[in-house]
PDB file of C-alpha atoms in Angstrom:
ATOM      1  CA  MET M 155      10.211  11.161  -6.532  1.00 65.00           C
ATOM      2  CA  ASP M 156       9.109   9.831 -10.279  1.00 76.00           C
ATOM      3  CA  THR M 157       5.404   9.917 -10.245  1.00 81.00           C
ATOM      4  CA  SER M 158       5.425   8.508 -13.691  1.00 84.00           C
ATOM      5  CA  VAL M 159       6.577   5.017 -12.437  1.00 85.00           C
ATOM      6  CA  ALA M 160       4.386   2.993 -10.291  1.00 85.00           C
ATOM      7  CA  HIS M 161       5.620   2.621  -6.552  1.00 81.00           C
ATOM      8  CA  PRO M 162       4.462  -0.410  -4.518  1.00 80.00           C
ATOM      9  CA  ALA M 163       3.303   2.012  -1.438  1.00 81.00           C
ATOM     10  CA  ARG M 164       1.199   4.112  -3.629  1.00 86.00           C
ATOM     11  CA  ARG M 165      -0.301   1.220  -5.616  1.00 87.00           C
ATOM     12  CA  TYR M 166      -1.341  -0.430  -2.088  1.00 84.00           C
ATOM     13  CA  ASP M 167      -2.947   2.762  -1.261  1.00 87.00           C
ATOM     14  CA  TYR M 168      -4.808   2.819  -4.297  1.00 90.00           C
ATOM     15  CA  TRP M 169      -6.179  -0.712  -3.759  1.00 87.00           C
ATOM     16  CA  LEU M 170      -7.062   0.405  -0.122  1.00 84.00           C
ATOM     17  CA  GLY M 171      -8.981   3.237  -1.650  1.00 85.00           C
ATOM     18  CA  GLY M 172      -6.775   6.097  -0.599  1.00 85.00           C
ATOM     19  CA  LYS M 173      -6.135   9.142  -2.462  1.00 84.00           C
ATOM     20  CA  ASP M 174      -2.271   9.514  -2.273  1.00 83.00           C
ATOM     21  CA  ASN M 175      -1.538   7.771  -5.640  1.00 88.00           C
ATOM     22  CA  PHE M 176      -1.040   8.797  -9.223  1.00 90.00           C
ATOM     23  CA  ALA M 177      -2.010   7.902 -12.554  1.00 94.00           C
ATOM     24  CA  ALA M 178       0.909   5.384 -12.984  1.00 92.00           C
ATOM     25  CA  ASP M 179      -0.044   3.635  -9.722  1.00 91.00           C
ATOM     26  CA  ARG M 180      -3.694   3.287 -10.773  1.00 94.00           C
ATOM     27  CA  GLU M 181      -2.730   2.147 -14.220  1.00 92.00           C
ATOM     28  CA  SER M 182      -0.337  -0.549 -12.667  1.00 89.00           C
ATOM     29  CA  GLY M 183      -2.778  -1.389  -9.987  1.00 88.00           C
ATOM     30  CA  ASP M 184      -5.721  -1.837 -12.562  1.00 92.00           C
ATOM     31  CA  ALA M 185      -3.457  -4.119 -14.689  1.00 87.00           C
ATOM     32  CA  ILE M 186      -2.674  -6.335 -11.781  1.00 84.00           C
ATOM     33  CA  ALA M 187      -6.507  -6.344 -10.552  1.00 86.00           C
ATOM     34  CA  ALA M 188      -7.488  -7.243 -14.075  1.00 84.00           C
ATOM     35  CA  ALA M 189      -5.246 -10.516 -13.828  1.00 79.00           C
ATOM     36  CA  PHE M 190      -5.962 -10.942 -10.270  1.00 79.00           C
ATOM     37  CA  PRO M 191      -9.346  -9.483  -9.203  1.00 80.00           C
ATOM     38  CA  ALA M 192      -9.064 -10.456  -5.520  1.00 78.00           C
ATOM     39  CA  ILE M 193      -6.085  -8.022  -5.135  1.00 83.00           C
ATOM     40  CA  ARG M 194      -8.241  -5.762  -3.012  1.00 87.00           C
ATOM     41  CA  THR M 195      -9.614  -8.387  -0.881  1.00 88.00           C
ATOM     42  CA  ALA M 196      -5.870  -9.517  -0.465  1.00 89.00           C
ATOM     43  CA  VAL M 197      -4.779  -6.232   0.637  1.00 89.00           C
ATOM     44  CA  VAL M 198      -7.699  -5.684   3.119  1.00 89.00           C
ATOM     45  CA  GLU M 199      -7.050  -8.988   4.527  1.00 93.00           C
ATOM     46  CA  ASN M 200      -3.285  -8.593   4.900  1.00 94.00           C
ATOM     47  CA  ARG M 201      -3.834  -5.031   6.735  1.00 92.00           C
ATOM     48  CA  ALA M 202      -6.304  -6.851   9.125  1.00 94.00           C
ATOM     49  CA  PHE M 203      -3.581  -9.472   9.828  1.00 97.00           C
ATOM     50  CA  MET M 204      -1.304  -6.775  10.864  1.00 96.00           C
ATOM     51  CA  ARG M 205      -3.540  -5.160  13.303  1.00 96.00           C
ATOM     52  CA  ARG M 206      -4.774  -8.669  14.854  1.00 97.00           C
ATOM     53  CA  VAL M 207      -0.990  -9.231  15.228  1.00 98.00           C
ATOM     54  CA  VAL M 208      -0.073  -6.256  16.781  1.00 98.00           C
ATOM     55  CA  ARG M 209      -2.854  -6.505  19.192  1.00 97.00           C
ATOM     56  CA  VAL M 210      -2.235  -9.944  20.163  1.00 98.00           C
ATOM     57  CA  LEU M 211       1.495  -9.206  20.869  1.00 98.00           C
ATOM     58  CA  ALA M 212       0.526  -6.310  23.040  1.00 98.00           C
ATOM     59  CA  GLU M 213      -2.115  -7.917  24.801  1.00 97.00           C
ATOM     60  CA  GLN M 214      -0.984 -11.374  25.303  1.00 97.00           C
ATOM     61  CA  TYR M 215       2.893 -11.088  25.033  1.00 97.00           C
ATOM     62  CA  ASP M 216       3.457  -7.748  26.720  1.00 98.00           C
ATOM     63  CA  ILE M 217       5.462  -6.411  23.528  1.00 98.00           C
ATOM     64  CA  ARG M 218       5.875  -2.854  23.954  1.00 98.00           C
ATOM     65  CA  GLN M 219       8.424  -2.137  21.195  1.00 98.00           C
ATOM     66  CA  PHE M 220       7.386  -2.641  17.404  1.00 98.00           C
ATOM     67  CA  LEU M 221       9.647  -2.029  14.342  1.00 98.00           C
ATOM     68  CA  ASP M 222       7.781  -1.641  11.181  1.00 97.00           C
ATOM     69  CA  ILE M 223       9.617  -1.861   7.896  1.00 97.00           C
ATOM     70  CA  GLY M 224       7.935  -1.058   4.688  1.00 93.00           C
ATOM     71  CA  THR M 225       5.124   0.619   6.579  1.00 90.00           C
ATOM     72  CA  GLY M 226       3.533   2.280   3.402  1.00 85.00           C
ATOM     73  CA  ILE M 227       1.363   5.313   3.319  1.00 83.00           C
ATOM     74  CA  PRO M 228      -0.654   5.945   6.636  1.00 81.00           C
ATOM     75  CA  THR M 229      -3.781   4.175   6.768  1.00 80.00           C
ATOM     76  CA  SER M 230      -5.783   4.238  10.222  1.00 78.00           C
ATOM     77  CA  PRO M 231      -5.531   2.268  12.360  1.00 89.00           C
ATOM     78  CA  ASN M 232      -1.654   2.109  11.995  1.00 91.00           C
ATOM     79  CA  VAL M 233       0.460   0.028  14.199  1.00 95.00           C
ATOM     80  CA  HIS M 234       0.997   2.643  16.658  1.00 95.00           C
ATOM     81  CA  GLU M 235      -2.623   3.186  17.180  1.00 95.00           C
ATOM     82  CA  VAL M 236      -3.424  -0.465  17.683  1.00 96.00           C
ATOM     83  CA  ALA M 237      -0.587  -0.965  19.851  1.00 97.00           C
ATOM     84  CA  GLN M 238      -1.031   1.974  21.984  1.00 97.00           C
ATOM     85  CA  GLY M 239      -4.601   1.173  22.290  1.00 96.00           C
ATOM     86  CA  THR M 240      -3.651  -1.707  24.270  1.00 94.00           C
ATOM     87  CA  ALA M 241      -0.507  -0.352  25.744  1.00 97.00           C
ATOM     88  CA  PRO M 242      -0.269   3.412  25.990  1.00 97.00           C
ATOM     89  CA  ASP M 243       3.848   2.935  26.579  1.00 97.00           C
ATOM     90  CA  ALA M 244       4.176   1.314  23.390  1.00 98.00           C
ATOM     91  CA  ARG M 245       7.120   2.525  21.342  1.00 98.00           C
ATOM     92  CA  VAL M 246       6.814   2.231  17.166  1.00 97.00           C
ATOM     93  CA  VAL M 247       9.589   3.119  14.712  1.00 97.00           C
ATOM     94  CA  TYR M 248       8.533   3.111  11.058  1.00 96.00           C
ATOM     95  CA  VAL M 249      10.618   2.583   8.332  1.00 96.00           C
ATOM     96  CA  ASP M 250      10.042   3.198   4.628  1.00 92.00           C
ATOM     97  CA  ASN M 251      11.856   4.642   1.560  1.00 88.00           C
ATOM     98  CA  ASP M 252       8.989   6.342  -0.424  1.00 82.00           C
ATOM     99  CA  PRO M 253       8.942  10.094  -0.518  1.00 82.00           C
ATOM    100  CA  ILE M 254       5.288  10.275  -0.166  1.00 82.00           C
ATOM    101  CA  VAL M 255       5.666   8.183   2.973  1.00 85.00           C
ATOM    102  CA  LEU M 256       8.053  10.739   4.408  1.00 85.00           C
ATOM    103  CA  ALA M 257       5.765  13.549   3.613  1.00 83.00           C
ATOM    104  CA  HIS M 258       3.092  11.960   5.613  1.00 82.00           C
ATOM    105  CA  ALA M 259       5.619  11.041   8.501  1.00 81.00           C
ATOM    106  CA  ARG M 260       3.549  13.495  10.806  1.00 79.00           C
ATOM    107  CA  ALA M 261       0.690  11.065  10.791  1.00 80.00           C
ATOM    108  CA  LEU M 262       3.026   8.432  11.729  1.00 82.00           C
ATOM    109  CA  LEU M 263       4.482  10.239  14.651  1.00 85.00           C
ATOM    110  CA  THR M 264       1.421  10.884  16.480  1.00 89.00           C
ATOM    111  CA  SER M 265       1.632   9.053  19.747  1.00 91.00           C
ATOM    112  CA  SER M 266      -0.097   8.750  23.314  1.00 91.00           C
ATOM    113  CA  PRO M 267       1.751  10.686  25.860  1.00 93.00           C
ATOM    114  CA  GLN M 268       3.255   7.511  27.699  1.00 95.00           C
ATOM    115  CA  GLY M 269       4.591   6.085  24.264  1.00 96.00           C
ATOM    116  CA  ALA M 270       6.666   7.071  21.536  1.00 96.00           C
ATOM    117  CA  THR M 271       6.754   6.757  17.722  1.00 96.00           C
ATOM    118  CA  ALA M 272       9.675   7.640  15.002  1.00 95.00           C
ATOM    119  CA  TYR M 273      10.007   7.555  11.340  1.00 95.00           C
ATOM    120  CA  VAL M 274      13.375   6.312   9.715  1.00 96.00           C
ATOM    121  CA  ASP M 275      13.831   7.135   5.983  1.00 94.00           C
ATOM    122  CA  ALA M 276      15.601   4.064   4.875  1.00 96.00           C
ATOM    123  CA  ASP M 277      15.516   1.024   2.480  1.00 95.00           C
ATOM    124  CA  LEU M 278      14.712  -2.634   3.821  1.00 97.00           C
ATOM    125  CA  ARG M 279      17.959  -3.616   1.345  1.00 97.00           C
ATOM    126  CA  ASP M 280      20.238  -1.607   3.720  1.00 97.00           C
ATOM    127  CA  PRO M 281      19.426  -3.427   7.287  1.00 98.00           C
ATOM    128  CA  ALA M 282      22.769  -2.004   8.926  1.00 97.00           C
ATOM    129  CA  ARG M 283      21.592   1.589   8.046  1.00 97.00           C
ATOM    130  CA  ILE M 284      18.331   0.935   9.579  1.00 98.00           C
ATOM    131  CA  LEU M 285      19.689  -0.630  12.837  1.00 98.00           C
ATOM    132  CA  ALA M 286      22.151   2.153  13.384  1.00 97.00           C
ATOM    133  CA  ASP M 287      19.752   5.093  12.871  1.00 98.00           C
ATOM    134  CA  PRO M 288      19.841   7.629  15.614  1.00 97.00           C
ATOM    135  CA  ALA M 289      16.041   7.713  15.646  1.00 96.00           C
ATOM    136  CA  LEU M 290      15.472   4.252  15.911  1.00 97.00           C
ATOM    137  CA  ARG M 291      18.172   3.956  18.712  1.00 97.00           C
ATOM    138  CA  ALA M 292      16.594   6.681  20.685  1.00 97.00           C
ATOM    139  CA  THR M 293      13.163   5.129  20.483  1.00 97.00           C
ATOM    140  CA  VAL M 294      13.380   1.432  20.990  1.00 97.00           C
ATOM    141  CA  ASP M 295      16.027  -0.502  22.937  1.00 98.00           C
ATOM    142  CA  LEU M 296      17.351  -3.499  20.964  1.00 97.00           C
ATOM    143  CA  GLY M 297      18.326  -5.297  24.313  1.00 97.00           C
ATOM    144  CA  LYS M 298      14.832  -5.755  25.006  1.00 98.00           C
ATOM    145  CA  PRO M 299      11.940  -7.698  22.867  1.00 98.00           C
ATOM    146  CA  VAL M 300      10.966  -6.062  19.599  1.00 98.00           C
ATOM    147  CA  ALA M 301       8.289  -6.914  17.069  1.00 98.00           C
ATOM    148  CA  LEU M 302       9.796  -6.838  13.775  1.00 98.00           C
ATOM    149  CA  ILE M 303       7.130  -6.157  11.054  1.00 98.00           C
ATOM    150  CA  LEU M 304       7.679  -7.152   7.787  1.00 98.00           C
ATOM    151  CA  VAL M 305       4.553  -7.092   6.434  1.00 96.00           C
ATOM    152  CA  ALA M 306       3.911  -7.410   2.553  1.00 93.00           C
ATOM    153  CA  VAL M 307       7.199  -5.881   1.849  1.00 95.00           C
ATOM    154  CA  VAL M 308       9.633  -8.761   1.437  1.00 96.00           C
ATOM    155  CA  HIS M 309       8.063 -10.153  -1.814  1.00 93.00           C
ATOM    156  CA  PHE M 310       9.180  -6.701  -3.412  1.00 90.00           C
ATOM    157  CA  LEU M 311      13.053  -8.012  -3.054  1.00 94.00           C
ATOM    158  CA  PRO M 312      14.157 -10.368  -5.769  1.00 93.00           C
ATOM    159  CA  ASP M 313      16.656 -13.318  -4.905  1.00 94.00           C
ATOM    160  CA  GLU M 314      19.450 -11.330  -6.012  1.00 95.00           C
ATOM    161  CA  ASP M 315      18.679  -8.654  -3.152  1.00 96.00           C
ATOM    162  CA  ARG M 316      19.566 -11.643  -0.673  1.00 97.00           C
ATOM    163  CA  PRO M 317      16.366 -11.267   1.247  1.00 98.00           C
ATOM    164  CA  TYR M 318      16.861 -14.118   3.539  1.00 98.00           C
ATOM    165  CA  GLU M 319      20.352 -12.604   4.480  1.00 98.00           C
ATOM    166  CA  ILE M 320      18.515  -9.161   5.121  1.00 98.00           C
ATOM    167  CA  VAL M 321      15.834 -10.722   7.254  1.00 98.00           C
ATOM    168  CA  ARG M 322      18.400 -12.658   9.247  1.00 98.00           C
ATOM    169  CA  THR M 323      20.820  -9.449   9.943  1.00 98.00           C
ATOM    170  CA  LEU M 324      17.521  -7.775  11.432  1.00 98.00           C
ATOM    171  CA  LEU M 325      16.618 -10.728  13.565  1.00 98.00           C
ATOM    172  CA  ASP M 326      20.135 -11.178  14.890  1.00 98.00           C
ATOM    173  CA  ALA M 327      20.288  -7.687  16.139  1.00 98.00           C
ATOM    174  CA  LEU M 328      17.048  -8.323  18.127  1.00 98.00           C
ATOM    175  CA  ALA M 329      16.971  -9.655  21.918  1.00 98.00           C
ATOM    176  CA  PRO M 330      15.638 -13.305  22.834  1.00 98.00           C
ATOM    177  CA  GLY M 331      11.734 -13.074  23.178  1.00 98.00           C
ATOM    178  CA  SER M 332      11.500 -10.718  20.074  1.00 98.00           C
ATOM    179  CA  PHE M 333       8.916 -11.684  17.282  1.00 98.00           C
ATOM    180  CA  LEU M 334       9.025 -11.530  13.556  1.00 98.00           C
ATOM    181  CA  VAL M 335       5.729 -10.814  12.052  1.00 98.00           C
ATOM    182  CA  MET M 336       5.668 -11.536   8.203  1.00 98.00           C
ATOM    183  CA  SER M 337       3.298 -11.695   5.339  1.00 97.00           C
ATOM    184  CA  HIS M 338       4.159 -12.404   1.816  1.00 96.00           C
ATOM    185  CA  ALA M 339       2.561 -12.818  -1.578  1.00 92.00           C
ATOM    186  CA  THR M 340       2.541 -16.385  -2.921  1.00 92.00           C
ATOM    187  CA  THR M 341       2.533 -18.537  -6.189  1.00 86.00           C
ATOM    188  CA  ASP M 342       0.714 -21.152  -4.430  1.00 90.00           C
ATOM    189  CA  GLY M 343      -2.998 -21.324  -5.414  1.00 79.00           C
ATOM    190  CA  LEU M 344      -2.126 -19.178  -8.762  1.00 74.00           C
ATOM    191  CA  ALA M 345      -2.381 -20.538 -12.227  1.00 73.00           C
ATOM    192  CA  PRO M 346       1.126 -20.507 -13.427  1.00 76.00           C
ATOM    193  CA  GLU M 347       0.412 -18.187 -16.342  1.00 74.00           C
ATOM    194  CA  LEU M 348      -1.015 -15.544 -13.743  1.00 70.00           C
ATOM    195  CA  ALA M 349       2.131 -16.174 -11.391  1.00 71.00           C
ATOM    196  CA  ALA M 350       4.223 -15.367 -14.446  1.00 74.00           C
ATOM    197  CA  GLN M 351       2.391 -12.180 -15.495  1.00 70.00           C
ATOM    198  CA  ILE M 352       2.625 -10.940 -11.953  1.00 68.00           C
ATOM    199  CA  GLN M 353       6.353 -11.548 -11.718  1.00 68.00           C
ATOM    200  CA  SER M 354       7.133 -10.594 -15.325  1.00 64.00           C
ATOM    201  CA  GLY M 355       8.875  -7.279 -14.068  1.00 62.00           C
ATOM    202  CA  ARG M 356       6.334  -4.957 -15.570  1.00 64.00           C
ATOM    203  CA  HIS M 357       5.111  -3.917 -12.056  1.00 59.00           C
ATOM    204  CA  GLY M 358       8.536  -3.452 -10.813  1.00 66.00           C
ATOM    205  CA  PRO M 359      10.894  -5.865  -8.934  1.00 70.00           C
ATOM    206  CA  GLY M 360      10.112  -8.846  -6.714  1.00 80.00           C
ATOM    207  CA  LYS M 361       9.186 -12.513  -6.431  1.00 89.00           C
ATOM    208  CA  LEU M 362       6.172 -14.476  -5.226  1.00 91.00           C
ATOM    209  CA  ARG M 363       7.634 -17.349  -2.889  1.00 94.00           C
ATOM    210  CA  ASN M 364       5.678 -20.581  -2.173  1.00 95.00           C
ATOM    211  CA  ARG M 365       5.023 -21.828   1.221  1.00 97.00           C
ATOM    212  CA  ALA M 366       8.349 -23.669   1.636  1.00 97.00           C
ATOM    213  CA  GLU M 367      10.160 -20.693   0.267  1.00 97.00           C
ATOM    214  CA  PHE M 368       8.202 -18.201   2.994  1.00 98.00           C
ATOM    215  CA  GLY M 369       9.077 -20.673   5.646  1.00 98.00           C
ATOM    216  CA  ARG M 370      12.778 -20.480   5.325  1.00 98.00           C
ATOM    217  CA  PHE M 371      12.371 -16.742   6.522  1.00 98.00           C
ATOM    218  CA  LEU M 372      11.121 -18.167   9.988  1.00 98.00           C
ATOM    219  CA  GLU M 373      13.595 -20.966  10.427  1.00 97.00           C
ATOM    220  CA  GLY M 374      14.741 -21.350  13.890  1.00 97.00           C
ATOM    221  CA  LEU M 375      11.818 -19.474  15.402  1.00 98.00           C
ATOM    222  CA  GLU M 376       8.998 -20.589  17.418  1.00 98.00           C
ATOM    223  CA  LEU M 377       5.919 -20.256  15.346  1.00 98.00           C
ATOM    224  CA  LEU M 378       2.843 -19.032  17.125  1.00 98.00           C
ATOM    225  CA  GLU M 379      -0.096 -20.979  16.519  1.00 98.00           C
ATOM    226  CA  PRO M 380      -1.786 -21.537  13.791  1.00 97.00           C
ATOM    227  CA  GLY M 381       1.591 -21.226  12.324  1.00 98.00           C
ATOM    228  CA  ILE M 382       1.803 -20.383   8.413  1.00 98.00           C
ATOM    229  CA  VAL M 383      -1.497 -19.759   7.147  1.00 97.00           C
ATOM    230  CA  SER M 384      -3.405 -17.385   4.744  1.00 96.00           C
ATOM    231  CA  VAL M 385      -3.431 -14.075   6.410  1.00 96.00           C
ATOM    232  CA  SER M 386      -7.168 -14.040   6.506  1.00 96.00           C
ATOM    233  CA  ASP M 387      -7.121 -16.953   8.675  1.00 96.00           C
ATOM    234  CA  TRP M 388      -4.547 -16.010  11.418  1.00 97.00           C
ATOM    235  CA  ARG M 389      -6.472 -15.827  14.443  1.00 97.00           C
ATOM    236  CA  ALA M 390      -9.551 -14.556  12.744  1.00 94.00           C
ATOM    237  CA  GLN M 391     -12.167 -15.967  14.797  1.00 91.00           C
ATOM    238  CA  ASP M 392     -13.565 -12.819  15.550  1.00 87.00           C
ATOM    239  CA  GLU M 393     -13.932 -11.713  12.048  1.00 86.00           C
ATOM    240  CA  LEU M 394     -17.000 -11.544  10.093  1.00 78.00           C
ATOM    241  CA  ASP M 395     -17.795 -14.906   8.091  1.00 80.00           C
ATOM    242  CA  PRO M 396     -17.652 -16.140   5.620  1.00 86.00           C
ATOM    243  CA  ARG M 397     -13.781 -15.699   5.532  1.00 88.00           C
ATOM    244  CA  PRO M 398     -12.197 -15.442   2.011  1.00 89.00           C
ATOM    245  CA  GLY M 399     -10.755 -18.621   0.516  1.00 88.00           C
ATOM    246  CA  PHE M 400      -6.860 -19.187   0.280  1.00 88.00           C
ATOM    247  CA  ASN M 401      -7.013 -18.324  -3.589  1.00 84.00           C
ATOM    248  CA  GLU M 402      -8.748 -15.243  -3.143  1.00 86.00           C
ATOM    249  CA  VAL M 403      -5.927 -13.747  -1.003  1.00 91.00           C
ATOM    250  CA  ALA M 404      -2.785 -15.666  -1.890  1.00 90.00           C
ATOM    251  CA  VAL M 405      -0.726 -14.167   0.878  1.00 94.00           C
ATOM    252  CA  TRP M 406       1.035 -16.297   3.691  1.00 97.00           C
ATOM    253  CA  GLY M 407       1.299 -14.959   7.123  1.00 98.00           C
ATOM    254  CA  ALA M 408       2.919 -16.081  10.041  1.00 98.00           C
ATOM    255  CA  VAL M 409       4.451 -15.035  13.381  1.00 98.00           C
ATOM    256  CA  GLY M 410       7.390 -16.500  14.938  1.00 98.00           C
ATOM    257  CA  ARG M 411       9.345 -15.860  18.259  1.00 98.00           C
ATOM    258  CA  LYS M 412      13.120 -15.603  18.757  1.00 98.00           C
ATOM    259  CA  THR M 413      13.826 -18.135  21.785  1.00 96.00           C
ATOM    260  CA  SER M 414      17.593 -17.589  21.983  1.00 86.00           C
ATOM    261  CA  GLY M 415      20.374 -15.081  21.005  1.00 76.00           C
TER     262      GLY M 415
END
């Protein structure tokens, strides 16, 4: 673990007000916040989007299996807490490649007596390894519907990492009736110079993608209403008003259902 280099999970923790971050993470976080002051609003809204989606899938679609890749440093309530709060028998697998997240894995491995949780130390860029991991296979049944959660993680993959192929590999392994839950930072609504600064590589590899580029990840899936929207607006009728404007968040969110094999 190189604490002298900013890491996305620790930087995200810093923006959320957590304590599991280092000077390099805070320096990088402050630099991004100086260019995009609404970044803390964006990460809070992204987190709330994840919680709403998990609750909807558990309550309304009877999803009992969740695969959360790029989970980040535990921030309560996490996926298993939300899912098992609705369905105590829910089963959750977390995947991340940050040593600090691994150090906090015990917090992710708590579970209701009826359900189960597991943690896989792996990289999104190696989907075959994730899918073959014994802990995953022991926790979820890929022959039954799974909610694949890729929240605020794919934008860390530049095009040369073949992100569309990675997501498709994961989806192809899931049963019909499964869901893709995804959010992604975007260039839409940002001044060109700001988008260029964020994507300069100074803060790590990745790519902001516009609405059409984000929509490609969901091709072939049946989008749940309201489709592709700001994460702050996805079924947010019970959230406090006023809701932040799109330019304050600059993160697309959507949920798609796999209807065939």
